[in-house]
PDB file of C-alpha atoms in Angstrom:
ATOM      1  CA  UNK A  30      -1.553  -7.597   0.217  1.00 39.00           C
ATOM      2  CA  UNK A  31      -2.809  -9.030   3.757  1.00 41.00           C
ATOM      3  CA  UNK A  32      -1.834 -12.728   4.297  1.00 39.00           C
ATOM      4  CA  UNK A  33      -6.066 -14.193   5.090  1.00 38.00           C
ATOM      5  CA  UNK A  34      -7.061 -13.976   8.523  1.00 37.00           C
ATOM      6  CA  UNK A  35      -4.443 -11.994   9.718  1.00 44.00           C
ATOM      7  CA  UNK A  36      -7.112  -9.433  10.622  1.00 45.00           C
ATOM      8  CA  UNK A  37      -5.103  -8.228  13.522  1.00 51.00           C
ATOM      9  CA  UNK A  38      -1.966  -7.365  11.057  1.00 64.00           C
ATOM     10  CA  UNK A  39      -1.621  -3.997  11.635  1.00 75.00           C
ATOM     11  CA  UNK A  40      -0.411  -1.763   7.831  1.00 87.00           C
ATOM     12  CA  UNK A  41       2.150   0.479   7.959  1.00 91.00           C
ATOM     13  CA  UNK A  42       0.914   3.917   9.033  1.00 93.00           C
ATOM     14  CA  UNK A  43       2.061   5.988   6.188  1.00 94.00           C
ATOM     15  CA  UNK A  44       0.504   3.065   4.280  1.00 95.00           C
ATOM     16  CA  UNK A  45      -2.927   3.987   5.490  1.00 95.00           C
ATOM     17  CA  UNK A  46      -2.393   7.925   5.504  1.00 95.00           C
ATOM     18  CA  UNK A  47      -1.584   7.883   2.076  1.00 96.00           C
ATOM     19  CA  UNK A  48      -4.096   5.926   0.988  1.00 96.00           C
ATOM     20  CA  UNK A  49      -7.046   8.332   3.091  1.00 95.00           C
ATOM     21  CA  UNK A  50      -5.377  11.645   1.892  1.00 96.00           C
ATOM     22  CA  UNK A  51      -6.088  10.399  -1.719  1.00 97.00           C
ATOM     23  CA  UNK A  52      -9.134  11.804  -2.792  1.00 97.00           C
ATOM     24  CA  UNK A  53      -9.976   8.884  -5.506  1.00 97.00           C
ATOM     25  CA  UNK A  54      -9.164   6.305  -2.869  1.00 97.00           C
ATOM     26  CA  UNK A  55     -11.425   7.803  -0.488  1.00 97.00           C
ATOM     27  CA  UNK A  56     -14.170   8.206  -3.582  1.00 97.00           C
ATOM     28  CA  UNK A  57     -13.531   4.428  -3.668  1.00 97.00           C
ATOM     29  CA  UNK A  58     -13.883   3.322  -0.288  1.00 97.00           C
ATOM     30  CA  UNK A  59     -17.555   5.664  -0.551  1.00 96.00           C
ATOM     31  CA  UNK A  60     -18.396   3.367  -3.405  1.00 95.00           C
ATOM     32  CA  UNK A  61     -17.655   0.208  -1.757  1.00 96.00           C
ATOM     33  CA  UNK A  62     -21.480  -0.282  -0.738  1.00 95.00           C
ATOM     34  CA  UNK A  63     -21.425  -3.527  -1.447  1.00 94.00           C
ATOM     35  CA  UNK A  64     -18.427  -6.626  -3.279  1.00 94.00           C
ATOM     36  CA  UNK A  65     -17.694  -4.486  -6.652  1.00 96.00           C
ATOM     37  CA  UNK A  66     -15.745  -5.216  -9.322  1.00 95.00           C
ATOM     38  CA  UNK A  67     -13.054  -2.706 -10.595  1.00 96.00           C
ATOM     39  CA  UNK A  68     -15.056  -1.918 -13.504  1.00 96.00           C
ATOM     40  CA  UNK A  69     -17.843  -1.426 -10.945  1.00 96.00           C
ATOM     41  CA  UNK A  70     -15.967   0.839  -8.667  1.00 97.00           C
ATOM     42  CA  UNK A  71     -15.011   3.107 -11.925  1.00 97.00           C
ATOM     43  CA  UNK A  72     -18.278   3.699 -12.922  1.00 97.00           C
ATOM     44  CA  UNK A  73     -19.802   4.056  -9.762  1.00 96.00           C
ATOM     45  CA  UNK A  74     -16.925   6.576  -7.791  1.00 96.00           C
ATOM     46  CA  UNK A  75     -16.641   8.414 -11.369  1.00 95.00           C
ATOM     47  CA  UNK A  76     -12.122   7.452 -10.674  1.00 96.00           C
ATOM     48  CA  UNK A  77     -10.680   7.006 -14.182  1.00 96.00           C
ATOM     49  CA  UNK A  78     -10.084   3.067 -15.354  1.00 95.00           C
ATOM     50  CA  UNK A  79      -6.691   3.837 -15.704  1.00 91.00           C
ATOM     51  CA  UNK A  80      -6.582   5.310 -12.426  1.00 96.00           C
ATOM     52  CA  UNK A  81      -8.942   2.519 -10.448  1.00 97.00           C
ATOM     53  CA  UNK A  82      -6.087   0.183 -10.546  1.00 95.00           C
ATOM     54  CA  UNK A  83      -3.446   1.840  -9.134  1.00 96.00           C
ATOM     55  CA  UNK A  84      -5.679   3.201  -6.307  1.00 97.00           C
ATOM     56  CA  UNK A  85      -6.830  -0.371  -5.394  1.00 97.00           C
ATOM     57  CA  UNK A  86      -3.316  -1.132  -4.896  1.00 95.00           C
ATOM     58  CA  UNK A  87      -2.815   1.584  -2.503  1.00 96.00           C
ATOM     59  CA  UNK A  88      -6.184   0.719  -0.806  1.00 97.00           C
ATOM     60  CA  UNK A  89      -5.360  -3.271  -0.504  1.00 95.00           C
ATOM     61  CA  UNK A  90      -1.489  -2.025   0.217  1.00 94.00           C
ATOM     62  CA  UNK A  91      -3.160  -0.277   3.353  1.00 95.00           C
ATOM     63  CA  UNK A  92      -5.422  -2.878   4.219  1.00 93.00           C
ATOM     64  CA  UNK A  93      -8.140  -1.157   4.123  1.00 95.00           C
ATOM     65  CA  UNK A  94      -9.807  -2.804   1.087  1.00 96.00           C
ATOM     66  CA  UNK A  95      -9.933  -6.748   0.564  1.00 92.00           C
ATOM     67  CA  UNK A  96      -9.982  -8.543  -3.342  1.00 92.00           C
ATOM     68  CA  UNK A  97     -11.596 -11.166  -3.253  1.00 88.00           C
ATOM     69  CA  UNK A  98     -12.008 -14.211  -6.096  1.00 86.00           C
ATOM     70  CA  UNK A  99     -15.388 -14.649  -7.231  1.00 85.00           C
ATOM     71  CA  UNK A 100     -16.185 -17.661  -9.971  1.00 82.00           C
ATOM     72  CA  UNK A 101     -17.887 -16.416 -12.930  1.00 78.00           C
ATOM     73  CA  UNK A 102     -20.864 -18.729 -14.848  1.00 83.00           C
ATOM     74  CA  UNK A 103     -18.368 -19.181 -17.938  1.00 84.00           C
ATOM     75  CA  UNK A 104     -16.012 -20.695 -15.299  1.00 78.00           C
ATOM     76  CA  UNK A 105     -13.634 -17.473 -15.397  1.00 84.00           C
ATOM     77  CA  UNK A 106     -13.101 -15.559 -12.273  1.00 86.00           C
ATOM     78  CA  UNK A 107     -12.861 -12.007 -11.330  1.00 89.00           C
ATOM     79  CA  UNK A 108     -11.825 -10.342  -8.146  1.00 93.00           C
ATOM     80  CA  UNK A 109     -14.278  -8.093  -5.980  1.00 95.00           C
ATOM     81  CA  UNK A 110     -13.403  -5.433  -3.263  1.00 96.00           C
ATOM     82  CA  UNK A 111     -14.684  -4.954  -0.158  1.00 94.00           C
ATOM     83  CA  UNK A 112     -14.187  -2.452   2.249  1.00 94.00           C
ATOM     84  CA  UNK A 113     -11.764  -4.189   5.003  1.00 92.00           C
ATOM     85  CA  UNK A 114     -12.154  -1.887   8.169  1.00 92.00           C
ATOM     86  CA  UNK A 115     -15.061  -0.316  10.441  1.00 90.00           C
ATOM     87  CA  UNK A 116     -12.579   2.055  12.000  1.00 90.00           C
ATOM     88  CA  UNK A 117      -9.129   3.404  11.879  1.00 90.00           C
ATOM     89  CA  UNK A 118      -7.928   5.386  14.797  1.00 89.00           C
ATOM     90  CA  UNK A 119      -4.676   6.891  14.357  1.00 91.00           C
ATOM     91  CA  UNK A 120      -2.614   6.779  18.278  1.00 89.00           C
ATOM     92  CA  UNK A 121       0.155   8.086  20.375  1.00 91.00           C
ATOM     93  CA  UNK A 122       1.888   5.787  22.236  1.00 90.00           C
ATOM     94  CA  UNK A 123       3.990   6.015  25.705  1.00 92.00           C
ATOM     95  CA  UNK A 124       6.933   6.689  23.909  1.00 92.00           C
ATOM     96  CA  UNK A 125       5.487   9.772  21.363  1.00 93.00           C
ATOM     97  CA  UNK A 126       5.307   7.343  18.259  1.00 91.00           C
ATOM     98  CA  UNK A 127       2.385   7.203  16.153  1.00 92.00           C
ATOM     99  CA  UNK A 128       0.412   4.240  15.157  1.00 88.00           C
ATOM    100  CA  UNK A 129      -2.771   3.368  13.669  1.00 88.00           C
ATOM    101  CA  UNK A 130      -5.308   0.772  14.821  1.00 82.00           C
ATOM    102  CA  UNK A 131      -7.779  -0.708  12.683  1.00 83.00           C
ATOM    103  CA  UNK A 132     -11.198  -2.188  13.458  1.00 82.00           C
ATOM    104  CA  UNK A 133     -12.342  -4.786  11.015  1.00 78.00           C
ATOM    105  CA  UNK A 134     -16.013  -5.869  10.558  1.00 77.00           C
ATOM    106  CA  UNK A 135     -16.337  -9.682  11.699  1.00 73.00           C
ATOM    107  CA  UNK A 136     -15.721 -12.359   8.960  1.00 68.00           C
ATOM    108  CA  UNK A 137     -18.072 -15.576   9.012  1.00 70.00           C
ATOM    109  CA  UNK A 138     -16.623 -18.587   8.004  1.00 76.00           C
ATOM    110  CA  UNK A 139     -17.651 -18.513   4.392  1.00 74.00           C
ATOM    111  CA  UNK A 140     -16.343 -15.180   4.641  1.00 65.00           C
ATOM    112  CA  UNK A 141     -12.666 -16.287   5.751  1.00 66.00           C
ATOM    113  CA  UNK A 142     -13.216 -19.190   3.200  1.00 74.00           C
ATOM    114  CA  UNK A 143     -13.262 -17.121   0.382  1.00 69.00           C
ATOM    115  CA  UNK A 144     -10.773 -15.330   1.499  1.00 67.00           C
ATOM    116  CA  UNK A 145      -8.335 -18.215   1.701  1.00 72.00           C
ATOM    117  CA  UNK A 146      -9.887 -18.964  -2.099  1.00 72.00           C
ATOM    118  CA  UNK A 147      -8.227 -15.708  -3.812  1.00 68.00           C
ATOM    119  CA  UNK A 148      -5.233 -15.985  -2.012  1.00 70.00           C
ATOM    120  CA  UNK A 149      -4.461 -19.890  -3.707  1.00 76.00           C
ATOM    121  CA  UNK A 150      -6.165 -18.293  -7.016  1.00 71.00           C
ATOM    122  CA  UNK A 151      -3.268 -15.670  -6.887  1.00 68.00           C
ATOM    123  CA  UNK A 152      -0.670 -18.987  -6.497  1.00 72.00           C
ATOM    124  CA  UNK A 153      -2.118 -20.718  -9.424  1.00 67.00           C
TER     125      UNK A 153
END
């Protein structure tokens, strides 16, 4: 997963290919209207429990999705996704090597808080 605010960390392009050739990943990402749990994002991109899991992985390997940490009212927590990108453009550079570029949406600083919340949750 992303270290937080390392929005410019680019993802390995196979990474992110993978990830968008998958159809359930991309059912995902259509989903992702809003922060959704995993039991959320089943339900709602009709991708198998069982499956949902494994294709958040590849979705958060590519950084293209975020988990985030969200405190229940019983004091539990659970982790959300987001969508993590606006754009990815996939490039050519000087030397004929491919790359890919992605475009995040801005973060606001409780945002990038938040962000830096699930990533000491995950240390814990």
């Amino acid at each position: 997963m992303r270290a937080p605010f390392d929005s410019d960390d680019t993802p390995d392009l196979q990474d992110v290919l993978d990830a968008l050739d998958d159809a359930g990943c991309r059912d995902i990402i259509e989903a992702l209207d809003e922060p959704r749990t995993a039991k959320e994002i089943s339900d709602r991109s009709g991708v198998p429990m069982s499956t949902t899991y494994r294709k958040l992985d590849l979705l958060t390997d590519a950084a293209l999705l975020e988990g985030r940490a969200v405190l229940q009212d019983d004091g539990h927590h659970t982790t959300e996704y987001v969508v993590a990108f606006e754009d990815v453009v996939i490039t050519l550079d000087d030397d004929r090597t491919l790359g890919v570029g992605i475009h995040r949406p801005p973060t606001s600083t409780d945002e990038r808080l938040e962000t830096l919340w699930t990533e000491v949750s995950k240390e814990t």
